[in-house]
XYZ file of C-alpha atoms in Angstrom:
668
model
C -27.241 -97.586 -12.795
C -25.643 -98.270 -9.778
C -27.051 -99.089 -6.384
C -25.416 -97.173 -3.451
C -27.151 -97.975 -0.395
C -27.240 -94.707 2.131
C -26.939 -95.227 5.940
C -30.084 -96.550 7.568
C -29.298 -95.430 11.040
C -32.374 -94.237 12.799
C -32.948 -91.136 14.678
C -35.619 -90.387 17.227
C -39.015 -88.573 16.525
C -39.967 -90.452 13.400
C -43.073 -89.040 11.681
C -45.995 -91.170 10.645
C -45.565 -89.735 7.090
C -41.944 -90.689 6.660
C -40.269 -93.903 5.821
C -36.907 -94.732 7.370
C -34.383 -96.014 4.855
C -35.660 -99.471 4.910
C -34.744 -99.642 1.232
C -31.409 -98.449 -0.189
C -31.116 -95.421 -2.020
C -30.404 -95.996 -5.646
C -27.894 -93.662 -7.513
C -28.206 -93.397 -11.295
C -29.934 -91.579 -14.090
C -33.607 -91.411 -15.103
C -35.272 -91.718 -18.346
C -37.753 -89.732 -20.081
C -40.692 -92.027 -18.967
C -39.606 -91.783 -15.443
C -39.611 -87.833 -15.496
C -42.977 -87.933 -17.115
C -43.986 -90.028 -14.079
C -42.582 -87.499 -11.607
C -44.169 -84.636 -13.293
C -47.729 -86.371 -13.182
C -47.117 -87.096 -9.421
C -45.858 -83.391 -8.539
C -47.688 -81.215 -11.024
C -50.496 -78.905 -9.609
C -53.746 -79.323 -11.108
C -54.686 -76.851 -13.680
C -57.508 -74.078 -13.089
C -58.989 -72.642 -10.012
C -58.746 -75.877 -8.075
C -55.117 -76.134 -8.324
C -54.776 -72.344 -7.661
C -56.391 -72.601 -4.297
C -54.852 -76.038 -3.251
C -51.393 -75.812 -4.454
C -48.418 -76.387 -2.067
C -45.623 -76.128 -4.659
C -42.981 -73.864 -3.089
C -42.347 -72.159 -6.434
C -45.979 -71.080 -6.997
C -46.151 -69.931 -3.301
C -42.793 -67.983 -3.745
C -43.963 -66.229 -6.913
C -47.204 -65.365 -5.240
C -45.392 -63.777 -2.321
C -43.338 -61.812 -4.794
C -46.289 -60.617 -6.714
C -48.457 -59.763 -3.616
C -45.682 -58.002 -1.938
C -45.074 -55.774 -4.977
C -48.788 -55.047 -5.130
C -48.406 -53.715 -1.445
C -45.323 -51.829 -2.462
C -47.086 -50.063 -5.241
C -49.892 -49.207 -2.771
C -47.340 -47.836 -0.231
C -45.657 -45.874 -3.051
C -48.638 -44.224 -3.966
C -49.340 -43.161 -0.579
C -45.976 -41.723 -0.242
C -46.410 -39.840 -3.555
C -49.440 -38.219 -2.240
C -47.714 -37.253 1.104
C -44.840 -35.739 -1.021
C -47.357 -33.621 -3.071
C -48.741 -32.354 0.204
C -45.100 -31.457 1.338
C -43.755 -30.253 -1.829
C -44.424 -26.631 -0.734
C -45.568 -24.808 2.315
C -49.182 -24.503 3.325
C -50.461 -27.144 0.882
C -54.205 -28.127 1.368
C -54.342 -31.407 -0.447
C -54.831 -33.463 2.737
C -56.401 -32.712 6.082
C -54.481 -33.518 9.188
C -56.539 -36.652 9.779
C -56.144 -37.870 6.396
C -52.321 -37.443 6.505
C -52.015 -39.206 9.626
C -53.999 -42.144 8.234
C -51.982 -42.022 5.182
C -48.431 -42.074 6.870
C -49.519 -44.749 9.135
C -50.813 -47.064 6.408
C -47.605 -46.268 4.214
C -45.462 -47.284 7.107
C -47.081 -50.400 8.016
C -47.542 -51.406 4.356
C -43.873 -50.941 3.609
C -42.434 -52.454 6.715
C -44.781 -55.364 7.321
C -46.645 -56.080 4.172
C -43.870 -55.452 1.639
C -40.102 -55.714 3.192
C -40.289 -59.238 4.664
C -42.833 -60.901 2.487
C -40.830 -60.132 -0.531
C -37.836 -61.821 0.885
C -39.931 -64.656 1.895
C -40.893 -64.967 -1.821
C -37.167 -65.438 -2.825
C -36.556 -67.839 -0.233
C -39.630 -69.998 -0.701
C -38.788 -69.993 -4.401
C -35.045 -70.714 -3.985
C -34.332 -72.655 -0.892
C -35.527 -76.114 -2.271
C -33.709 -75.431 -5.608
C -30.313 -74.425 -3.734
C -30.723 -77.364 -1.373
C -31.277 -79.839 -4.347
C -34.666 -80.685 -2.814
C -38.191 -81.387 -3.994
C -40.070 -78.784 -1.772
C -40.148 -77.040 1.628
C -40.186 -79.295 4.584
C -43.673 -78.448 5.420
C -45.597 -77.668 2.134
C -48.962 -77.149 3.592
C -47.683 -74.757 6.508
C -46.029 -73.049 3.606
C -49.354 -72.302 1.602
C -50.956 -71.520 4.976
C -48.379 -68.845 5.801
C -49.013 -67.167 2.400
C -52.772 -67.234 2.681
C -52.670 -65.801 6.067
C -50.256 -63.058 5.085
C -52.866 -62.088 2.199
C -55.928 -62.031 4.546
C -53.955 -60.094 7.077
C -53.253 -57.638 4.303
C -56.782 -57.325 3.284
C -57.743 -57.115 7.032
C -55.407 -54.101 7.697
C -56.747 -52.358 4.661
C -60.408 -53.125 4.914
C -61.193 -49.797 6.925
C -58.907 -47.534 5.082
C -61.052 -46.788 1.976
C -63.780 -45.721 4.773
C -61.454 -43.295 6.172
C -60.981 -45.476 9.216
C -57.449 -46.678 8.703
C -54.865 -46.875 11.492
C -53.809 -43.242 12.230
C -51.428 -43.278 15.371
C -48.246 -44.020 13.264
C -46.884 -47.406 12.497
C -45.311 -47.455 15.972
C -48.814 -47.020 17.438
C -47.627 -45.223 20.811
C -49.911 -45.267 23.734
C -51.651 -43.305 25.109
C -52.376 -41.663 21.634
C -53.605 -45.057 20.424
C -55.681 -45.713 23.533
C -59.450 -45.406 23.515
C -59.554 -42.147 25.183
C -57.784 -40.562 22.314
C -59.208 -42.857 19.208
C -62.518 -44.401 19.805
C -63.149 -45.763 16.296
C -62.032 -48.977 14.901
C -58.936 -47.727 13.487
C -56.477 -48.986 16.100
C -58.459 -52.315 16.712
C -58.062 -53.109 13.208
C -54.380 -52.440 13.201
C -53.801 -54.246 16.519
C -55.750 -57.462 15.482
C -54.355 -57.443 11.895
C -50.730 -57.402 13.399
C -51.458 -60.560 15.400
C -52.994 -62.099 12.309
C -49.673 -61.228 10.451
C -47.689 -62.373 13.234
C -49.141 -65.827 12.851
C -48.136 -65.990 9.110
C -44.407 -64.818 10.041
C -44.081 -67.164 12.776
C -45.120 -70.445 10.876
C -43.144 -69.333 8.127
C -40.110 -69.094 10.352
C -40.637 -72.579 11.658
C -41.005 -73.979 8.043
C -37.650 -72.328 7.079
C -35.720 -73.783 10.041
C -37.052 -77.319 9.483
C -36.302 -77.104 5.877
C -32.588 -76.043 6.694
C -32.260 -78.787 9.278
C -33.728 -81.630 7.277
C -34.023 -81.039 3.467
C -30.619 -80.223 2.257
C -28.913 -82.253 -0.733
C -26.625 -84.920 0.383
C -23.223 -83.657 1.185
C -24.414 -79.951 1.765
C -22.937 -79.624 5.115
C -23.561 -76.302 7.046
C -20.239 -74.900 5.874
C -21.604 -75.276 2.112
C -24.847 -73.547 2.332
C -25.343 -70.170 0.451
C -25.279 -66.889 2.332
C -28.962 -66.326 1.410
C -29.641 -69.325 3.376
C -27.860 -67.799 6.416
C -29.601 -64.717 6.383
C -33.173 -66.162 6.104
C -32.185 -68.899 8.682
C -31.135 -66.100 11.038
C -34.089 -64.003 10.667
C -36.209 -66.991 10.997
C -34.843 -67.735 14.417
C -35.239 -64.140 15.418
C -38.737 -63.799 14.569
C -39.644 -66.891 16.848
C -38.546 -64.547 19.754
C -39.341 -61.079 18.323
C -42.774 -61.489 16.687
C -44.426 -62.913 19.957
C -43.651 -59.684 21.822
C -45.236 -57.294 19.341
C -48.200 -59.646 18.904
C -48.686 -59.700 22.806
C -48.259 -55.903 22.906
C -51.053 -55.411 20.135
C -53.217 -57.942 21.832
C -52.878 -56.312 25.166
C -53.787 -52.835 23.593
C -56.894 -54.509 22.137
C -57.811 -55.718 25.529
C -57.162 -52.316 27.018
C -59.506 -50.788 24.447
C -62.091 -53.290 24.260
C -62.378 -55.461 27.350
C -61.252 -52.903 29.887
C -57.897 -54.059 30.961
C -55.355 -51.370 32.064
C -51.827 -52.599 30.831
C -50.848 -49.268 29.384
C -53.395 -46.963 31.321
C -51.281 -44.933 33.501
C -54.053 -43.587 35.434
C -54.971 -47.238 36.537
C -51.525 -48.392 37.240
C -50.328 -49.247 33.794
C -47.209 -48.242 32.072
C -47.082 -46.293 28.829
C -43.310 -47.090 28.414
C -44.117 -50.875 28.549
C -45.667 -50.429 25.109
C -42.315 -48.988 23.697
C -40.301 -51.774 25.134
C -42.350 -54.528 23.805
C -42.576 -52.729 20.388
C -39.075 -51.938 19.958
C -37.749 -55.120 21.305
C -39.568 -56.533 18.057
C -39.169 -53.463 15.714
C -35.320 -52.937 16.082
C -34.603 -56.534 15.306
C -37.160 -56.099 12.494
C -34.803 -53.684 10.760
C -32.396 -56.615 10.379
C -35.001 -59.075 9.490
C -35.858 -57.120 6.474
C -32.164 -56.576 5.309
C -30.281 -59.791 6.230
C -31.819 -61.861 3.344
C -31.359 -59.025 1.060
C -27.585 -58.948 1.998
C -27.661 -62.662 1.405
C -28.908 -62.178 -1.996
C -26.136 -59.812 -2.543
C -23.461 -62.118 -1.115
C -24.618 -65.074 -3.401
C -25.525 -63.049 -6.657
C -22.761 -60.584 -6.757
C -19.772 -63.127 -7.100
C -21.497 -64.506 -10.225
C -20.698 -61.235 -11.944
C -17.259 -61.045 -10.361
C -16.341 -64.496 -11.873
C -15.024 -65.509 -8.448
C -16.313 -66.784 -5.141
C -17.304 -64.570 -2.268
C -14.461 -63.202 -0.487
C -14.541 -64.252 3.262
C -17.628 -66.710 3.145
C -17.094 -67.774 6.781
C -16.672 -64.222 8.223
C -19.946 -63.135 6.336
C -21.849 -66.090 7.573
C -20.778 -65.452 10.950
C -21.321 -61.641 10.796
C -24.886 -62.382 9.661
C -25.748 -64.347 12.742
C -23.745 -61.789 14.994
C -25.787 -58.954 13.475
C -29.152 -60.475 14.471
C -27.931 -61.422 18.089
C -26.539 -57.983 18.872
C -29.694 -56.422 17.284
C -31.742 -57.843 20.217
C -29.830 -55.612 22.688
C -30.180 -52.202 20.958
C -34.077 -51.589 20.962
C -33.500 -48.888 23.552
C -31.618 -47.009 20.791
C -35.142 -45.943 19.884
C -36.057 -44.779 23.332
C -32.892 -42.410 24.328
C -35.379 -39.428 24.610
C -37.952 -41.126 27.185
C -36.014 -40.130 30.228
C -34.118 -43.556 30.901
C -31.334 -43.607 33.485
C -27.987 -42.668 32.239
C -26.460 -46.098 32.823
C -28.979 -47.666 30.444
C -28.267 -45.097 27.678
C -24.462 -45.679 27.935
C -24.928 -49.498 27.595
C -27.263 -49.293 24.738
C -25.433 -46.700 22.982
C -22.255 -48.879 23.036
C -24.177 -51.756 21.642
C -25.530 -49.744 18.661
C -21.940 -48.832 17.817
C -20.643 -52.369 18.128
C -23.337 -53.657 15.659
C -21.404 -51.684 13.009
C -18.582 -54.146 12.937
C -20.403 -57.306 11.627
C -21.920 -54.887 8.932
C -18.600 -53.656 8.159
C -17.273 -57.247 7.810
C -20.034 -57.919 4.967
C -19.222 -54.435 3.238
C -15.422 -55.077 3.012
C -16.258 -58.606 1.707
C -18.369 -57.348 -1.186
C -15.828 -54.819 -2.036
C -13.051 -57.198 -2.051
C -14.931 -59.533 -4.079
C -15.443 -56.874 -6.858
C -11.794 -55.606 -6.499
C -10.329 -59.040 -6.906
C -12.717 -60.504 -9.507
C -13.461 -59.712 -13.052
C -16.512 -57.856 -12.881
C -19.364 -58.271 -15.901
C -21.250 -55.100 -16.000
C -24.848 -56.318 -16.294
C -28.109 -54.873 -14.831
C -28.081 -57.068 -11.702
C -24.415 -56.146 -10.852
C -25.507 -52.358 -10.952
C -28.350 -52.872 -8.480
C -25.895 -54.895 -6.091
C -23.132 -52.467 -6.463
C -25.573 -49.625 -5.887
C -26.875 -51.321 -2.945
C -23.165 -51.541 -1.348
C -22.939 -47.634 -1.363
C -26.531 -47.125 -0.186
C -25.882 -49.670 2.689
C -22.877 -47.472 3.694
C -24.710 -44.313 3.685
C -27.581 -45.906 5.629
C -25.299 -47.565 8.104
C -23.403 -44.367 8.908
C -26.527 -42.192 9.342
C -27.874 -45.033 11.779
C -24.767 -45.093 13.872
C -24.716 -41.513 14.295
C -27.828 -41.843 16.545
C -25.923 -44.223 18.814
C -24.397 -41.056 20.335
C -26.802 -40.155 22.945
C -26.617 -36.330 22.741
C -26.810 -36.414 18.884
C -29.719 -38.650 19.027
C -31.503 -36.159 21.379
C -31.146 -33.611 18.657
C -32.031 -35.818 15.719
C -34.988 -37.874 17.303
C -38.285 -37.471 15.720
C -36.819 -35.317 12.888
C -36.517 -35.907 9.148
C -33.025 -37.083 9.553
C -34.549 -40.207 11.145
C -36.936 -40.572 8.222
C -33.942 -40.303 5.633
C -32.029 -42.859 7.560
C -35.078 -45.329 7.659
C -35.566 -44.856 3.952
C -31.954 -45.692 3.157
C -32.324 -48.837 5.095
C -35.837 -50.151 3.947
C -35.476 -48.952 0.392
C -31.593 -48.585 -0.215
C -30.883 -51.991 1.556
C -34.039 -53.776 0.639
C -35.505 -52.541 -2.769
C -32.337 -52.328 -4.502
C -31.151 -55.897 -3.948
C -34.806 -57.003 -4.501
C -34.988 -55.499 -7.944
C -31.349 -56.786 -8.756
C -32.552 -60.138 -7.734
C -35.628 -60.038 -9.885
C -33.354 -59.384 -12.932
C -30.982 -62.123 -11.843
C -33.509 -64.831 -11.149
C -36.072 -63.835 -13.702
C -34.749 -66.330 -16.018
C -35.089 -68.992 -13.439
C -38.652 -67.905 -12.787
C -39.782 -67.634 -16.433
C -37.346 -69.096 -18.713
C -36.693 -65.586 -20.416
C -34.314 -62.718 -19.927
C -35.264 -59.038 -19.093
C -34.073 -56.151 -21.273
C -30.430 -55.111 -20.710
C -30.957 -51.764 -22.184
C -34.115 -50.699 -20.340
C -32.882 -52.220 -17.213
C -29.778 -49.812 -17.089
C -32.413 -46.855 -17.503
C -34.428 -48.338 -14.632
C -31.293 -48.421 -12.433
C -30.106 -45.017 -13.152
C -33.732 -43.575 -12.656
C -34.098 -45.503 -9.284
C -30.668 -44.646 -8.126
C -30.817 -40.971 -8.946
C -34.226 -40.437 -7.879
C -33.665 -42.299 -4.724
C -30.799 -40.148 -3.597
C -32.367 -37.003 -4.723
C -35.359 -37.820 -2.859
C -34.221 -39.063 0.418
C -30.448 -37.395 0.989
C -32.143 -34.031 1.280
C -34.163 -35.277 4.166
C -31.091 -35.481 6.217
C -30.410 -31.677 5.714
C -34.299 -31.089 6.529
C -33.712 -33.041 9.763
C -30.701 -31.044 10.573
C -32.602 -27.889 9.741
C -35.224 -28.912 12.449
C -37.979 -30.235 10.413
C -39.944 -32.499 12.639
C -41.326 -35.837 11.198
C -45.070 -36.380 10.997
C -46.161 -32.961 10.287
C -48.608 -32.420 7.332
C -47.570 -28.948 6.548
C -45.301 -25.947 7.303
C -44.872 -22.459 7.264
C -42.985 -20.730 4.233
C -40.515 -19.043 6.539
C -39.050 -22.278 8.159
C -36.284 -22.891 5.598
C -37.301 -26.111 4.358
C -38.939 -25.338 1.144
C -36.135 -26.201 -1.250
C -35.194 -29.543 0.360
C -38.991 -30.565 0.567
C -39.222 -29.833 -3.309
C -36.111 -31.778 -4.080
C -37.335 -34.784 -2.089
C -40.733 -34.589 -3.908
C -39.035 -34.326 -7.314
C -36.885 -37.212 -6.493
C -39.617 -39.436 -5.435
C -41.349 -38.941 -8.724
C -38.201 -39.823 -10.559
C -37.724 -42.856 -8.482
C -41.341 -43.970 -9.081
C -40.968 -43.481 -12.796
C -38.029 -46.033 -12.649
C -40.282 -48.565 -10.769
C -42.879 -48.004 -13.365
C -40.370 -48.873 -16.167
C -39.242 -51.903 -14.246
C -42.880 -53.106 -14.073
C -43.123 -52.526 -17.867
C -39.911 -54.651 -18.366
C -41.285 -57.521 -16.147
C -44.521 -57.681 -18.050
C -43.139 -57.351 -21.487
C -40.129 -59.814 -20.775
C -42.553 -62.530 -19.263
C -43.806 -63.191 -22.777
C -41.564 -61.740 -25.229
C -37.949 -61.612 -23.761
C -35.141 -63.664 -25.013
C -35.120 -67.445 -24.300
C -32.759 -67.736 -21.193
C -31.506 -71.261 -21.259
C -30.726 -73.128 -17.969
C -27.911 -71.102 -16.749
C -27.609 -67.809 -18.504
C -25.477 -65.917 -15.924
C -22.932 -69.105 -15.350
C -24.044 -69.420 -11.851
C -22.585 -71.507 -9.365
C -25.154 -72.964 -7.129
C -27.776 -75.729 -7.659
C -30.717 -73.707 -8.775
C -29.006 -73.337 -12.126
C -28.513 -76.978 -12.304
C -32.039 -77.636 -13.366
C -34.161 -76.318 -16.301
C -35.494 -72.700 -16.360
C -38.247 -72.592 -15.248
C -37.846 -75.656 -13.085
C -40.290 -78.740 -13.422
C -42.756 -79.338 -10.726
C -40.441 -81.868 -8.952
C -37.254 -79.593 -9.334
C -34.756 -82.370 -9.871
C -35.421 -85.794 -11.509
C -32.596 -87.222 -9.512
C -31.472 -85.598 -6.150
C -28.029 -84.061 -6.588
C -24.999 -84.933 -4.455
C -22.870 -81.957 -3.417
C -19.329 -81.970 -2.731
C -18.465 -78.290 -2.547
C -19.612 -74.991 -1.688
C -19.958 -73.986 -5.521
C -20.991 -77.246 -7.169
C -21.184 -75.894 -10.660
C -17.976 -74.200 -10.423
C -16.117 -77.234 -8.892
C -13.702 -77.882 -11.768
C -12.774 -74.315 -12.309
C -12.028 -73.478 -8.780
C -9.998 -76.595 -8.154
C -7.939 -75.630 -11.397
C -9.145 -78.849 -13.314
C -9.474 -78.381 -17.110
C -13.068 -77.592 -17.926
C -14.757 -75.418 -20.510
C -17.679 -74.527 -18.345
C -19.877 -75.751 -15.548
C -22.599 -78.492 -15.792
C -25.850 -76.948 -16.714
C -27.854 -80.001 -15.324
C -27.387 -82.554 -12.677
C -28.017 -85.810 -14.580
C -26.933 -88.346 -11.821
C -27.828 -88.599 -8.113
C -30.276 -90.301 -5.839
C -33.645 -91.630 -7.552
C -36.707 -91.159 -5.581
C -39.805 -91.831 -7.697
C -42.222 -94.035 -5.707
C -44.698 -91.225 -5.371
C -44.188 -87.628 -3.908
C -40.983 -88.484 -2.076
C -38.200 -86.261 -0.649
C -34.799 -86.967 1.038
C -34.211 -86.067 4.547
C -30.753 -85.338 5.667
C -28.970 -85.021 9.008
C -28.717 -81.339 10.510
C -24.969 -80.814 10.452
C -23.275 -83.114 7.652
C -26.438 -83.563 5.439
C -26.076 -87.251 5.328
C -29.210 -89.060 3.928
C -31.260 -90.622 6.761
C -34.902 -90.698 6.028
C -37.255 -90.748 2.851
C -40.006 -88.201 3.491
C -43.548 -88.906 2.119
C -44.714 -85.383 0.960
C -48.319 -84.360 1.285
C -50.713 -83.799 -1.697
C -52.183 -80.508 -2.705
C -54.955 -79.555 -0.202
C -57.606 -76.766 0.321
C -57.216 -76.823 3.918
C -54.497 -74.097 4.357
C -56.716 -71.765 2.373
C -59.734 -72.460 4.431
C -57.880 -72.435 7.736
C -56.388 -68.935 6.977
C -59.982 -67.689 5.788
C -61.771 -68.856 8.930
C -58.900 -67.355 10.987
C -59.265 -63.968 9.256
C -62.953 -64.168 9.787
C -62.207 -65.063 13.574
C -60.125 -61.841 13.894
C -62.949 -59.899 12.202
C -65.442 -60.963 14.568
C -63.108 -60.021 17.383
C -62.650 -56.391 15.921
C -66.605 -55.811 15.876
C -67.133 -57.898 18.919
C -69.524 -60.169 17.226
C -69.040 -63.002 19.736
C -71.448 -65.686 18.124
C -69.799 -65.095 14.795
C -66.424 -65.389 16.460
C -67.323 -68.666 18.131
C -68.425 -70.236 14.888
C -65.255 -69.149 13.113
C -63.105 -70.752 16.021
C -65.136 -73.973 15.410
C -64.358 -73.622 11.730
C -60.731 -73.242 12.282
C -60.863 -76.409 14.440
C -62.582 -78.542 11.749
C -60.156 -77.340 9.062
C -57.230 -78.149 11.166
C -58.655 -81.666 11.910
C -59.246 -82.202 8.119
C -55.604 -80.890 7.683
C -53.985 -83.421 9.932
C -56.292 -86.339 9.032
C -53.939 -89.230 7.840
C -53.882 -89.705 4.045
C -54.207 -93.382 2.954
C -52.111 -92.452 -0.135
C -49.028 -91.483 2.163
C -49.189 -94.981 3.860
C -50.097 -97.388 1.304
C -48.953 -96.061 -2.044
C -45.656 -97.773 -3.040
C -45.510 -98.203 -6.772
C -42.660 -99.929 -8.441
C -39.635 -97.788 -9.343
C -39.048 -96.781 -12.990
C -36.176 -98.158 -14.630
C -33.172 -96.061 -14.770
C -31.461 -94.851 -17.873
């Protein structure tokens, strides 16, 4: 083992739980005894205690994936019931009230409870691995974000089985969502549930940003991070600006309904359009929030199957950031029919067209990567290639509505529904399913079925296009959205029947995918550490990874650390499967902190132990919002006090973080 001291320069803002490089970093290898000690220090306790207290990013990431897929299935079942109702004219399966609740809950489920959380699951699991780190920067905040998400989902669905679910659409326009038109708890639960969910999204965004700035492997400068990271980093920064807007809007609506304010009450000097501005300044950037990380997944995984690096890494990274920035100036794209001044319409129409440019950059980069590579036709490749086609269709149908006169004709028709689903399913679900096939060996150590996977792809691809492309035609034929039935002489019978058939074909594909997941988890072929011959650091450790991720923390010298010799033309049979030499940190739960730009080591971080406090703080927070919904003020006050106590326990200094400093293990 060789000792190589890292820089010991100090930076401002030292935390009480971190230790500056007062000792030199040691480079070398670690023996089996040292790895056993690391496992003992980092492993989550077995049983229910560990289940509720773990802060392991891998456990949390997998929980995000599983929970979001549960919500996807719930939203999908709601969609199938609606499609049965619309399969033919004058159907009576649902009443108008039930249909309103169903399409509202379907929308908020798919957009808020599935689309972003599933991407957060991938990022939570993969970020420390691709960074060569031990965990996220703020592990307890990470666990807290997940528990708040779970309780927010339960809160939003609590009244739905009683027939009291949200019923004013996921966009929740006033005055229809005001007390004069909806006196029950339906809208109150939606409003407060969205505020609660916004807390989860915001703290998660903070954790991602801090992790990016401080937890990368030594040498992983900003121009070497994966595109997946650029996507999640961009949307995390956006969420810090967008989520407060919609959270404030929902809270103001609740105040209007239950406290007697008049923010949106036109008869008392309020402004109905204020709701649309506050909602869409969040909801249009949210479209990119739920697609940019998925685009990053494709940008990182597609080159693995093309056997070459991504064409145009720099332009793709810049286009990712540019898409999000421009996305903040196109929210009025959704309000062209509200009577705004012509100058505003022309400005925001132009911005809506300009946003296609960065998307086109990414599209050409993917096509060029396939064209100049040597594609290997495996199941993940099919999903990623199919995504590119659906991305183009969804993008073209979206930019059509940037033309104001055309938007006036298409707004609130099924053409918009078709575009929305090409974005949220074609550009989110397809990359997600491809990513699960791709990273399933890393999650479980086993491969999924290649034969069944191809059947799944074709069922989903054919079913999706059969189900949602005819919606464009229905919209052009004048079918309005949000109607629960229609007359037989409207000319919409055939397109609606095709949409219903396609939806069920797509559902069969999803069902077979779940069968593949459950079967392969226990019986799939053993994968090995790097079955796809991947180029990034997550493939440099075992599959599944140990609790500590890396026994020695890797040092990075290129953008593709496992393809270095191959890309540089050196004679090498294949990439390294594991990192065997790097920085040793084995004196307790320790992680390496690096500088923001060049990723130079500068601090040794003492990471927190597992804790129950994130769970209890999230639970008491959810109960606090429950008290607000039912205006049980004493109960609300008690839950607020419980939140304060939980937060104090969370932040109370741990003696182990300050005093424990065992002798290092001997290097191999």
